[in-house]
């Protein structure tokens, strides 16, 4: 995607800090592309979704839309077919999560009928998959401990941070970034490569106060203005590697739907906010199948 000087100026505002209405950005997203470079598909049966569960008092999940740990819980709730309320937290909202669990974290799960609140994504998933009130239990298989997928995730971490983080705040469409305060809170706390968190955030001491906010805003603006082609081409090649690791278009590891899928799909979802990505056929089917199964939409229509 090439961002024109006019649209970039509108995006950044006078202070180069995402100050004006982000919807002024022109979405020049190319049409979704899949490529046929795919390992042979395994004829595996899809996950059998259980009957709808609707409690008299609906459980509530407090989340950020972009957060993969939050997406884990949303995907699990969807796969379990449990109707729930989604409370999207503004990224600068400290009071709401602190009142619930004592600190600013997400996701948070609230079960009003029990006056029960908890955090930590995998603990929440364990709760809903072992409680008979939420349908058949133990439907989500344990993590397999696959090292190949974990190594792949680690290998693309810098690449994905560079592409995804500026786009989260630039779209103007994610609920946690609807206001400038939320966008600035994210930029303040989330470094862009090659910077590391201690250098970006500091530790609050006079010796290490962290990077100046104006510089952070400038770096985010430059990241959005840069030609992403080399990074996207690198990502496309890495997705082909991942496609070869995928067991089927319904789940990533042999045996059935598991915590492997909960973690992997939740992380891959954010890639759909990047325009120009070419998905191998099997991997793209996996993304679409789990999006439908879990009732968690992808970002394709807002990709930058």
C-alpha atoms as a printed R data frame, in Angstrom:
    type eleno elety resid chain resno       x       y      z
1   ATOM     1    CA   UNK     A     1   0.000   0.000  0.000
2   ATOM     2    CA   UNK     A     2   1.244   3.476 -0.842
3   ATOM     3    CA   UNK     A     3  -0.036   6.232  1.418
4   ATOM     4    CA   UNK     A     4  -0.292   9.597 -0.317
5   ATOM     5    CA   UNK     A     5   1.159  12.659  1.382
6   ATOM     6    CA   UNK     A     6  -2.326  14.155  1.567
7   ATOM     7    CA   UNK     A     7  -3.916  11.145  3.252
8   ATOM     8    CA   UNK     A     8  -0.916  10.706  5.541
9   ATOM     9    CA   UNK     A     9  -1.133  14.330  6.652
10  ATOM    10    CA   UNK     A    10  -4.824  13.891  7.372
11  ATOM    11    CA   UNK     A    11  -4.048  10.761  9.352
12  ATOM    12    CA   UNK     A    12  -1.298  12.329 11.421
13  ATOM    13    CA   UNK     A    13  -2.657  15.825 12.036
14  ATOM    14    CA   UNK     A    14  -0.532  18.806 12.956
15  ATOM    15    CA   UNK     A    15   1.417  16.994 15.685
16  ATOM    16    CA   UNK     A    16   2.139  13.907 13.582
17  ATOM    17    CA   UNK     A    17   0.229  11.994 16.237
18  ATOM    18    CA   UNK     A    18  -2.884  10.459 14.663
19  ATOM    19    CA   UNK     A    19  -4.772  13.588 15.747
20  ATOM    20    CA   UNK     A    20  -7.382  13.945 13.029
21  ATOM    21    CA   UNK     A    21 -10.213  11.571 12.239
22  ATOM    22    CA   UNK     A    22  -8.523   8.352 11.076
23  ATOM    23    CA   UNK     A    23 -11.413   7.520  8.760
24  ATOM    24    CA   UNK     A    24  -9.977  10.135  6.426
25  ATOM    25    CA   UNK     A    25  -7.377   7.588  5.461
26  ATOM    26    CA   UNK     A    26  -8.041   6.190  2.026
27  ATOM    27    CA   UNK     A    27  -8.168   2.414  2.143
28  ATOM    28    CA   UNK     A    28  -6.304   1.257 -0.942
29  ATOM    29    CA   UNK     A    29  -6.455  -2.395  0.038
30  ATOM    30    CA   UNK     A    30  -5.848  -4.768 -2.797
31  ATOM    31    CA   UNK     A    31  -8.316  -7.584 -3.273
32  ATOM    32    CA   UNK     A    32  -7.747 -10.638 -1.122
33  ATOM    33    CA   UNK     A    33  -5.232 -12.975 -2.698
34  ATOM    34    CA   UNK     A    34  -4.635 -16.664 -2.208
35  ATOM    35    CA   UNK     A    35  -1.894 -18.669 -3.837
36  ATOM    36    CA   UNK     A    36  -1.781 -22.327 -4.687
37  ATOM    37    CA   UNK     A    37   1.600 -22.976 -3.015
38  ATOM    38    CA   UNK     A    38   0.076 -25.296 -0.443
39  ATOM    39    CA   UNK     A    39   0.982 -28.625  1.055
40  ATOM    40    CA   UNK     A    40  -1.443 -31.485  0.362
41  ATOM    41    CA   UNK     A    41  -4.694 -31.127  2.266
42  ATOM    42    CA   UNK     A    42  -5.676 -33.768  4.808
43  ATOM    43    CA   UNK     A    43  -9.287 -34.927  4.636
44  ATOM    44    CA   UNK     A    44 -10.146 -34.124  8.259
45  ATOM    45    CA   UNK     A    45 -13.638 -33.668  9.630
46  ATOM    46    CA   UNK     A    46 -14.429 -30.180 10.923
47  ATOM    47    CA   UNK     A    47 -15.201 -29.527 14.570
48  ATOM    48    CA   UNK     A    48 -18.828 -30.368 15.402
49  ATOM    49    CA   UNK     A    49 -20.263 -27.236 16.970
50  ATOM    50    CA   UNK     A    50 -22.544 -27.981 19.955
51  ATOM    51    CA   UNK     A    51 -26.038 -26.531 20.469
52  ATOM    52    CA   UNK     A    52 -26.351 -22.850 21.356
53  ATOM    53    CA   UNK     A    53 -25.978 -22.028 25.051
54  ATOM    54    CA   UNK     A    54 -27.857 -18.945 26.233
55  ATOM    55    CA   UNK     A    55 -27.736 -18.258 29.946
56  ATOM    56    CA   UNK     A    56 -30.384 -16.057 31.585
57  ATOM    57    CA   UNK     A    57 -27.555 -13.753 32.611
58  ATOM    58    CA   UNK     A    58 -25.021 -13.659 29.799
59  ATOM    59    CA   UNK     A    59 -21.330 -13.940 30.600
60  ATOM    60    CA   UNK     A    60 -19.281 -10.875 29.706
61  ATOM    61    CA   UNK     A    61 -15.802 -10.726 28.189
62  ATOM    62    CA   UNK     A    62 -13.801  -7.503 28.477
63  ATOM    63    CA   UNK     A    63 -11.360  -7.295 25.603
64  ATOM    64    CA   UNK     A    64  -9.339  -5.289 23.120
65  ATOM    65    CA   UNK     A    65 -10.232  -6.293 19.578
66  ATOM    66    CA   UNK     A    66  -6.616  -6.516 18.393
67  ATOM    67    CA   UNK     A    67  -5.307  -8.463 21.407
68  ATOM    68    CA   UNK     A    68  -4.535 -12.121 20.548
69  ATOM    69    CA   UNK     A    69  -5.020 -13.191 24.164
70  ATOM    70    CA   UNK     A    70  -8.496 -11.665 24.064
71  ATOM    71    CA   UNK     A    71  -9.166 -13.339 20.721
72  ATOM    72    CA   UNK     A    72  -8.305 -16.684 22.315
73  ATOM    73    CA   UNK     A    73 -11.265 -16.317 24.674
74  ATOM    74    CA   UNK     A    74 -13.628 -15.016 21.986
75  ATOM    75    CA   UNK     A    75 -12.717 -17.926 19.712
76  ATOM    76    CA   UNK     A    76 -13.242 -20.472 22.483
77  ATOM    77    CA   UNK     A    77 -16.607 -18.971 23.439
78  ATOM    78    CA   UNK     A    78 -17.644 -19.071 19.792
79  ATOM    79    CA   UNK     A    79 -16.497 -22.628 19.250
80  ATOM    80    CA   UNK     A    80 -18.386 -23.655 22.390
81  ATOM    81    CA   UNK     A    81 -21.385 -21.745 20.962
82  ATOM    82    CA   UNK     A    82 -21.895 -19.767 24.165
83  ATOM    83    CA   UNK     A    83 -23.770 -16.503 23.715
84  ATOM    84    CA   UNK     A    84 -21.945 -13.727 25.533
85  ATOM    85    CA   UNK     A    85 -21.568  -9.994 25.745
86  ATOM    86    CA   UNK     A    86 -18.403  -8.347 24.471
87  ATOM    87    CA   UNK     A    87 -17.258  -5.213 26.263
88  ATOM    88    CA   UNK     A    88 -14.562  -3.553 24.184
89  ATOM    89    CA   UNK     A    89 -12.296  -1.560 26.483
90  ATOM    90    CA   UNK     A    90 -10.797   1.715 25.299
91  ATOM    91    CA   UNK     A    91  -7.040   1.267 25.244
92  ATOM    92    CA   UNK     A    92  -6.575   4.082 27.764
93  ATOM    93    CA   UNK     A    93  -9.282   2.791 30.135
94  ATOM    94    CA   UNK     A    94  -7.508   1.906 33.358
95  ATOM    95    CA   UNK     A    95 -10.437   2.231 35.766
96  ATOM    96    CA   UNK     A    96 -12.706  -0.501 34.349
97  ATOM    97    CA   UNK     A    97 -10.271  -3.429 34.435
98  ATOM    98    CA   UNK     A    98  -8.774  -2.221 37.720
99  ATOM    99    CA   UNK     A    99 -12.211  -2.220 39.327
100 ATOM   100    CA   UNK     A   100 -12.760  -5.774 38.091
101 ATOM   101    CA   UNK     A   101  -9.422  -7.498 38.783
102 ATOM   102    CA   UNK     A   102  -7.164  -4.891 40.370
103 ATOM   103    CA   UNK     A   103  -5.055  -3.917 37.362
104 ATOM   104    CA   UNK     A   104  -5.170  -2.984 33.677
105 ATOM   105    CA   UNK     A   105  -5.254  -6.301 31.849
106 ATOM   106    CA   UNK     A   106  -7.364  -8.043 29.243
107 ATOM   107    CA   UNK     A   107  -9.118 -10.361 28.689
108 ATOM   108    CA   UNK     A   108 -11.388 -10.423 31.717
109 ATOM   109    CA   UNK     A   109 -14.270 -12.873 32.100
110 ATOM   110    CA   UNK     A   110 -17.311 -11.993 34.199
111 ATOM   111    CA   UNK     A   111 -20.052 -14.436 35.139
112 ATOM   112    CA   UNK     A   112 -22.811 -12.245 36.624
113 ATOM   113    CA   UNK     A   113 -24.933 -15.164 37.837
114 ATOM   114    CA   UNK     A   114 -22.083 -16.203 40.160
115 ATOM   115    CA   UNK     A   115 -20.759 -12.686 40.820
116 ATOM   116    CA   UNK     A   116 -17.504 -14.172 39.532
117 ATOM   117    CA   UNK     A   117 -14.673 -12.402 37.701
118 ATOM   118    CA   UNK     A   118 -11.350 -13.749 36.458
119 ATOM   119    CA   UNK     A   119  -8.481 -12.923 34.135
120 ATOM   120    CA   UNK     A   120  -5.860 -14.869 32.125
121 ATOM   121    CA   UNK     A   121  -6.995 -16.236 28.780
122 ATOM   122    CA   UNK     A   122  -6.110 -19.909 29.234
123 ATOM   123    CA   UNK     A   123  -7.644 -19.996 32.714
124 ATOM   124    CA   UNK     A   124 -10.839 -18.500 31.321
125 ATOM   125    CA   UNK     A   125 -10.946 -21.083 28.542
126 ATOM   126    CA   UNK     A   126 -10.402 -23.889 31.048
127 ATOM   127    CA   UNK     A   127 -13.271 -22.505 33.099
128 ATOM   128    CA   UNK     A   128 -15.781 -22.437 30.253
129 ATOM   129    CA   UNK     A   129 -14.701 -25.811 28.849
130 ATOM   130    CA   UNK     A   130 -15.111 -27.633 32.167
131 ATOM   131    CA   UNK     A   131 -18.369 -26.050 33.344
132 ATOM   132    CA   UNK     A   132 -21.445 -28.010 32.230
133 ATOM   133    CA   UNK     A   133 -23.498 -24.816 32.153
134 ATOM   134    CA   UNK     A   134 -21.604 -23.962 28.953
135 ATOM   135    CA   UNK     A   135 -22.432 -27.176 27.125
136 ATOM   136    CA   UNK     A   136 -20.424 -30.379 26.634
137 ATOM   137    CA   UNK     A   137 -17.144 -30.273 28.542
138 ATOM   138    CA   UNK     A   138 -13.549 -30.863 27.477
139 ATOM   139    CA   UNK     A   139 -14.260 -30.160 23.834
140 ATOM   140    CA   UNK     A   140 -11.037 -28.233 23.300
141 ATOM   141    CA   UNK     A   141  -8.074 -30.594 23.292
142 ATOM   142    CA   UNK     A   142  -4.922 -29.712 25.269
143 ATOM   143    CA   UNK     A   143  -1.950 -28.070 23.598
144 ATOM   144    CA   UNK     A   144   0.273 -30.577 21.821
145 ATOM   145    CA   UNK     A   145   3.518 -28.798 22.645
146 ATOM   146    CA   UNK     A   146   4.514 -28.438 19.006
147 ATOM   147    CA   UNK     A   147   7.879 -26.721 18.790
148 ATOM   148    CA   UNK     A   148   7.765 -26.047 15.053
149 ATOM   149    CA   UNK     A   149   4.805 -23.675 15.226
150 ATOM   150    CA   UNK     A   150   6.204 -21.939 18.318
151 ATOM   151    CA   UNK     A   151   9.525 -21.445 16.551
152 ATOM   152    CA   UNK     A   152   7.728 -20.044 13.508
153 ATOM   153    CA   UNK     A   153   5.784 -17.594 15.671
154 ATOM   154    CA   UNK     A   154   8.976 -16.386 17.316
155 ATOM   155    CA   UNK     A   155  10.728 -16.016 13.980
156 ATOM   156    CA   UNK     A   156   8.089 -13.609 12.598
157 ATOM   157    CA   UNK     A   157   7.568 -11.565 15.773
158 ATOM   158    CA   UNK     A   158   9.596  -8.543 14.670
159 ATOM   159    CA   UNK     A   159   8.139  -8.627 11.166
160 ATOM   160    CA   UNK     A   160   4.556  -8.729 12.425
161 ATOM   161    CA   UNK     A   161   5.066  -5.993 15.002
162 ATOM   162    CA   UNK     A   162   6.425  -3.722 12.286
163 ATOM   163    CA   UNK     A   163   3.453  -4.325  9.999
164 ATOM   164    CA   UNK     A   164   0.581  -4.711 12.444
165 ATOM   165    CA   UNK     A   165   1.094  -2.184 15.207
166 ATOM   166    CA   UNK     A   166   0.904   0.988 13.087
167 ATOM   167    CA   UNK     A   167  -2.130  -0.408 11.270
168 ATOM   168    CA   UNK     A   168  -4.037  -1.128 14.456
169 ATOM   169    CA   UNK     A   169  -4.152   2.569 15.292
170 ATOM   170    CA   UNK     A   170  -4.288   3.857 11.719
171 ATOM   171    CA   UNK     A   171  -7.493   2.139 10.611
172 ATOM   172    CA   UNK     A   172  -9.665   4.195 12.959
173 ATOM   173    CA   UNK     A   173 -12.060   1.246 13.070
174 ATOM   174    CA   UNK     A   174 -10.968  -0.838 16.056
175 ATOM   175    CA   UNK     A   175 -13.129  -0.067 19.102
176 ATOM   176    CA   UNK     A   176 -10.246   0.397 21.525
177 ATOM   177    CA   UNK     A   177  -8.799   3.129 19.303
178 ATOM   178    CA   UNK     A   178 -11.908   5.155 18.553
179 ATOM   179    CA   UNK     A   179 -10.522   8.178 20.380
180 ATOM   180    CA   UNK     A   180  -7.134   9.847 20.262
181 ATOM   181    CA   UNK     A   181  -6.439   9.019 23.916
182 ATOM   182    CA   UNK     A   182  -6.729   5.310 23.175
183 ATOM   183    CA   UNK     A   183  -4.457   5.516 20.137
184 ATOM   184    CA   UNK     A   184  -1.834   7.487 22.020
185 ATOM   185    CA   UNK     A   185  -1.979   5.082 24.972
186 ATOM   186    CA   UNK     A   186  -1.155   2.203 22.634
187 ATOM   187    CA   UNK     A   187   1.673   4.065 20.907
188 ATOM   188    CA   UNK     A   188   3.102   5.117 24.262
189 ATOM   189    CA   UNK     A   189   3.346   1.513 25.478
190 ATOM   190    CA   UNK     A   190   4.055  -0.555 22.355
191 ATOM   191    CA   UNK     A   191   7.456  -0.242 20.786
192 ATOM   192    CA   UNK     A   192   8.226  -0.561 17.113
193 ATOM   193    CA   UNK     A   193  11.258  -2.570 15.969
194 ATOM   194    CA   UNK     A   194  14.176  -2.230 16.289
195 ATOM   195    CA   UNK     A   195  13.487  -0.620 19.658
196 ATOM   196    CA   UNK     A   196  13.059  -2.792 22.742
197 ATOM   197    CA   UNK     A   197  10.500  -2.170 25.477
198 ATOM   198    CA   UNK     A   198  12.952  -0.776 28.101
199 ATOM   199    CA   UNK     A   199  14.245   1.761 25.599
200 ATOM   200    CA   UNK     A   200  10.751   2.712 24.419
201 ATOM   201    CA   UNK     A   201   8.889   2.844 27.736
202 ATOM   202    CA   UNK     A   202  11.700   3.450 30.202
203 ATOM   203    CA   UNK     A   203  11.390   2.517 33.843
204 ATOM   204    CA   UNK     A   204  10.164   5.804 35.265
205 ATOM   205    CA   UNK     A   205  13.556   6.762 36.637
206 ATOM   206    CA   UNK     A   206  15.390  10.011 35.760
207 ATOM   207    CA   UNK     A   207  18.117   7.880 34.205
208 ATOM   208    CA   UNK     A   208  15.697   6.041 31.912
209 ATOM   209    CA   UNK     A   209  12.514   8.074 31.386
210 ATOM   210    CA   UNK     A   210  11.746   6.379 28.084
211 ATOM   211    CA   UNK     A   211  11.427   7.786 24.608
212 ATOM   212    CA   UNK     A   212   9.788  11.167 24.063
213 ATOM   213    CA   UNK     A   213   6.157  10.814 22.985
214 ATOM   214    CA   UNK     A   214   6.608  13.066 19.950
215 ATOM   215    CA   UNK     A   215   9.347  10.766 18.687
216 ATOM   216    CA   UNK     A   216   7.118   7.719 19.211
217 ATOM   217    CA   UNK     A   217   4.357   9.354 17.172
218 ATOM   218    CA   UNK     A   218   6.857  10.224 14.449
219 ATOM   219    CA   UNK     A   219   8.121   6.639 14.275
220 ATOM   220    CA   UNK     A   220   4.585   5.256 13.980
221 ATOM   221    CA   UNK     A   221   3.824   7.777 11.230
222 ATOM   222    CA   UNK     A   222   6.983   6.842  9.351
223 ATOM   223    CA   UNK     A   223   6.155   3.147  9.668
224 ATOM   224    CA   UNK     A   224   2.766   3.733  8.041
225 ATOM   225    CA   UNK     A   225   4.267   5.925  5.311
226 ATOM   226    CA   UNK     A   226   6.981   3.411  4.409
227 ATOM   227    CA   UNK     A   227   6.535   1.096  1.439
228 ATOM   228    CA   UNK     A   228   5.570  -2.245  3.018
229 ATOM   229    CA   UNK     A   229   6.330  -4.304 -0.107
230 ATOM   230    CA   UNK     A   230   9.603  -5.918  1.090
231 ATOM   231    CA   UNK     A   231   8.083  -6.818  4.449
232 ATOM   232    CA   UNK     A   232   4.896  -8.197  2.881
233 ATOM   233    CA   UNK     A   233   6.926 -10.289  0.435
234 ATOM   234    CA   UNK     A   234   8.906 -11.694  3.355
235 ATOM   235    CA   UNK     A   235   5.658 -12.438  5.201
236 ATOM   236    CA   UNK     A   236   4.190 -14.162  2.154
237 ATOM   237    CA   UNK     A   237   7.163 -16.522  2.054
238 ATOM   238    CA   UNK     A   238   6.869 -17.225  5.757
239 ATOM   239    CA   UNK     A   239   3.180 -18.086  5.414
240 ATOM   240    CA   UNK     A   240   4.091 -20.745  2.872
241 ATOM   241    CA   UNK     A   241   6.365 -22.270  5.510
242 ATOM   242    CA   UNK     A   242   3.527 -22.247  8.035
243 ATOM   243    CA   UNK     A   243   1.125 -23.765  5.533
244 ATOM   244    CA   UNK     A   244   3.368 -26.835  5.382
245 ATOM   245    CA   UNK     A   245   3.080 -27.205  9.163
246 ATOM   246    CA   UNK     A   246  -0.714 -27.063  9.129
247 ATOM   247    CA   UNK     A   247  -2.392 -30.454  9.502
248 ATOM   248    CA   UNK     A   248  -5.669 -29.504  7.831
249 ATOM   249    CA   UNK     A   249  -7.888 -26.569  6.997
250 ATOM   250    CA   UNK     A   250  -9.904 -27.249 10.165
251 ATOM   251    CA   UNK     A   251  -7.189 -27.596 12.787
252 ATOM   252    CA   UNK     A   252  -3.450 -27.156 12.830
253 ATOM   253    CA   UNK     A   253  -2.445 -30.323 14.702
254 ATOM   254    CA   UNK     A   254  -3.474 -33.921 14.175
255 ATOM   255    CA   UNK     A   255  -6.209 -35.106 16.517
256 ATOM   256    CA   UNK     A   256  -8.735 -32.302 16.369
257 ATOM   257    CA   UNK     A   257  -9.423 -28.761 17.504
258 ATOM   258    CA   UNK     A   258  -7.091 -27.863 20.361
259 ATOM   259    CA   UNK     A   259  -5.404 -25.097 22.286
260 ATOM   260    CA   UNK     A   260  -2.871 -25.130 19.446
261 ATOM   261    CA   UNK     A   261  -5.605 -23.637 17.257
262 ATOM   262    CA   UNK     A   262  -6.793 -21.251 19.949
263 ATOM   263    CA   UNK     A   263  -3.319 -19.737 20.152
264 ATOM   264    CA   UNK     A   264  -2.257 -19.919 16.501
265 ATOM   265    CA   UNK     A   265  -5.454 -18.571 14.941
266 ATOM   266    CA   UNK     A   266  -5.697 -15.761 17.482
267 ATOM   267    CA   UNK     A   267  -2.228 -14.581 16.451
268 ATOM   268    CA   UNK     A   268  -2.710 -15.069 12.704
269 ATOM   269    CA   UNK     A   269  -5.943 -13.046 12.701
270 ATOM   270    CA   UNK     A   270  -4.007  -9.786 13.008
271 ATOM   271    CA   UNK     A   271  -2.188 -10.495  9.751
272 ATOM   272    CA   UNK     A   272  -5.465  -9.859  7.925
273 ATOM   273    CA   UNK     A   273  -5.103  -6.150  8.750
274 ATOM   274    CA   UNK     A   274  -2.147  -6.019  6.331
275 ATOM   275    CA   UNK     A   275  -2.976  -5.408  2.686
276 ATOM   276    CA   UNK     A   276  -1.272  -7.390 -0.056
277 ATOM   277    CA   UNK     A   277  -0.747 -10.602  1.899
278 ATOM   278    CA   UNK     A   278  -0.899 -13.733 -0.232
279 ATOM   279    CA   UNK     A   279  -2.288 -16.660  1.712
280 ATOM   280    CA   UNK     A   280  -1.568 -20.264  0.719
281 ATOM   281    CA   UNK     A   281  -4.876 -21.940 -0.044
282 ATOM   282    CA   UNK     A   282  -4.970 -24.331  2.923
283 ATOM   283    CA   UNK     A   283  -3.939 -21.657  5.399
284 ATOM   284    CA   UNK     A   284  -6.506 -19.213  4.042
285 ATOM   285    CA   UNK     A   285  -9.228 -21.854  4.366
286 ATOM   286    CA   UNK     A   286  -8.095 -22.430  7.938
287 ATOM   287    CA   UNK     A   287  -8.454 -18.719  8.692
288 ATOM   288    CA   UNK     A   288 -11.920 -18.539  7.143
289 ATOM   289    CA   UNK     A   289 -13.158 -21.785  8.697
290 ATOM   290    CA   UNK     A   290 -12.187 -20.837 12.239
291 ATOM   291    CA   UNK     A   291 -13.496 -17.301 11.801
292 ATOM   292    CA   UNK     A   292 -16.905 -18.765 10.972
293 ATOM   293    CA   UNK     A   293 -16.697 -21.476 13.627
294 ATOM   294    CA   UNK     A   294 -15.752 -19.060 16.391
295 ATOM   295    CA   UNK     A   295 -17.867 -16.135 15.173
296 ATOM   296    CA   UNK     A   296 -14.844 -13.814 15.267
297 ATOM   297    CA   UNK     A   297 -14.480 -11.653 12.133
298 ATOM   298    CA   UNK     A   298 -11.246 -11.103 10.257
299 ATOM   299    CA   UNK     A   299  -9.842  -7.701  9.273
300 ATOM   300    CA   UNK     A   300  -9.715  -8.138  5.491
301 ATOM   301    CA   UNK     A   301 -12.195  -5.377  4.717
302 ATOM   302    CA   UNK     A   302 -10.210  -2.784  6.667
303 ATOM   303    CA   UNK     A   303  -6.722  -3.879  5.654
304 ATOM   304    CA   UNK     A   304  -4.114  -1.173  5.049
